[in-house]
Amino acid sequence: MFTSVLMIEKPLSSVDVEFVTTLHGDEGVSFIVLMQPRGDQADALLRAIDDIALGELKDAAKEGEELSAKDARRPVELALEHSVRALRAAGCEAVGQVVEDHPLDKMKAVVEEAEADEVIVLTEPHYVEEFFHRDWASRARHKVGVPVLKLFAHNE
């Protein structure tokens, strides 16, 4: 069984599920899904610049707004539950965790504990963060000790 740690920031679409579950052909895959919304892991200025670069001006204006911890947690839990169910429906083993602390520290700990074979980071494009190598995948490559694959999430 191949074990992948899958870091996401939004619920998996059906296209995302098909994409990640077919990466290793017919080999069985077990996923440990780590979910942390983008807003919790990146600098608000970089996120706003990304939003502007992508033409998402409404999102850029909202970058300074914060939800209470209680209000922010429930949507993340629901998105994670949806993603884990979708992976299981595709025939894979899957468990999930909401990341509350620093995502890279959690990722490294999960990789070590599960003796994972790889990390897959599935996010929206974050051009400014990627340019400065501040995105999860770039930073994880120097920290987790296993191959890190960066994929872009699909919208349905």
XYZ file of C-alpha atoms in Angstrom:
156
model
C 0.000 0.000 0.000
C 1.357 3.399 -1.041
C 0.824 6.126 1.591
C 0.362 9.740 0.538
C -0.031 12.764 2.769
C -2.400 15.070 0.888
C -2.347 18.747 1.915
C -5.409 20.692 0.752
C -6.946 24.086 1.382
C -10.447 23.479 -0.008
C -12.706 20.461 -0.587
C -11.608 18.057 -3.297
C -13.566 18.249 -6.527
C -14.429 15.038 -8.384
C -11.676 15.897 -10.890
C -9.166 16.276 -8.037
C -10.204 12.928 -6.563
C -9.798 11.181 -9.895
C -6.455 12.878 -10.449
C -4.859 11.962 -7.110
C -6.318 8.446 -6.957
C -4.930 7.504 -10.378
C -1.394 8.845 -9.927
C -0.023 5.415 -9.037
C -1.931 3.278 -11.510
C -3.421 0.131 -10.014
C -1.366 0.269 -6.811
C -3.472 0.676 -3.660
C -3.205 4.116 -2.086
C -3.866 5.283 1.435
C -4.356 9.016 1.989
C -3.828 11.086 5.093
C -5.570 14.338 4.253
C -4.421 17.487 6.027
C -6.674 20.481 5.568
C -5.951 24.038 6.457
C -7.652 26.915 4.723
C -5.309 29.144 2.798
C -6.110 32.083 5.046
C -4.485 30.415 8.022
C -1.080 29.767 6.491
C -0.054 32.729 4.374
C 0.608 36.405 4.779
C -2.480 38.516 4.019
C -0.542 40.897 1.763
C 0.780 38.053 -0.416
C -2.729 36.586 -0.639
C -4.172 39.953 -1.652
C -1.517 40.413 -4.363
C -2.277 36.910 -5.646
C -5.975 37.724 -5.765
C -5.308 40.920 -7.701
C -2.994 39.099 -10.126
C -5.763 36.570 -10.767
C -8.352 39.332 -11.251
C -10.214 38.431 -8.071
C -10.607 41.941 -6.686
C -13.463 41.051 -4.326
C -11.298 38.369 -2.700
C -8.384 40.803 -2.366
C -10.600 43.249 -0.498
C -11.693 40.536 1.944
C -8.192 39.328 2.868
C -8.128 41.398 6.048
C -11.407 39.968 7.349
C -11.145 37.191 9.902
C -13.737 34.787 11.232
C -13.780 33.722 14.850
C -12.062 30.397 15.488
C -15.439 28.739 16.055
C -16.975 30.138 12.839
C -13.915 29.250 10.768
C -13.500 25.673 12.048
C -16.873 24.161 11.084
C -16.617 24.823 7.310
C -13.105 23.335 7.346
C -14.342 20.217 9.139
C -17.173 19.792 6.617
C -14.807 20.254 3.670
C -12.411 17.705 5.122
C -15.219 15.187 5.730
C -16.397 15.641 2.126
C -12.878 15.079 0.790
C -12.227 11.959 2.865
C -15.588 10.460 1.839
C -14.829 11.172 -1.828
C -11.443 9.423 -1.612
C -13.025 6.419 0.099
C -15.775 6.284 -2.541
C -13.007 6.099 -5.149
C -11.701 2.935 -3.453
C -8.863 4.376 -1.387
C -8.204 4.313 2.315
C -8.428 7.819 3.717
C -8.348 9.634 7.040
C -8.184 13.350 7.667
C -7.104 15.991 10.119
C -7.703 19.717 10.371
C -4.375 21.495 10.767
C -4.501 23.904 13.659
C -0.814 24.653 14.079
C 1.905 25.373 11.551
C 1.078 23.224 8.498
C 4.646 22.228 7.667
C 5.392 21.044 11.187
C 2.204 18.976 11.152
C 3.010 17.629 7.688
C 6.473 16.520 8.777
C 5.127 14.844 11.914
C 2.445 12.974 9.950
C 4.956 11.845 7.299
C 7.245 10.464 9.997
C 4.472 8.851 12.062
C 2.799 7.175 9.058
C 6.070 6.452 7.273
C 4.473 8.076 4.233
C 5.919 7.581 0.775
C 5.151 11.062 -0.555
C 3.435 14.374 0.032
C 0.969 15.816 -2.446
C 0.191 19.514 -2.090
C -3.047 20.333 -3.932
C -3.809 24.059 -3.930
C -5.017 26.933 -6.024
C -2.219 28.785 -7.853
C -0.517 31.302 -5.557
C 1.828 33.036 -7.948
C 3.457 35.495 -5.567
C 4.028 32.862 -2.887
C 5.423 30.463 -5.491
C 7.736 33.105 -6.948
C 9.254 33.708 -3.517
C 9.157 29.968 -2.671
C 6.822 30.648 0.253
C 4.168 28.145 -0.860
C 3.640 24.864 1.010
C 5.224 22.630 -1.624
C 8.428 24.666 -1.951
C 8.901 24.841 1.791
C 7.929 21.189 2.359
C 10.614 19.951 -0.047
C 13.230 21.080 2.448
C 11.473 19.712 5.499
C 9.609 16.416 5.130
C 12.215 13.987 3.787
C 10.018 12.383 1.089
C 9.154 13.445 -2.467
C 6.727 16.384 -2.664
C 4.406 16.698 -5.636
C 2.653 19.994 -6.274
C -0.666 19.918 -8.114
C -3.202 22.620 -8.866
C -6.748 22.087 -7.650
C -9.604 22.006 -10.136
C -12.910 23.830 -9.926
C -16.171 22.149 -10.807
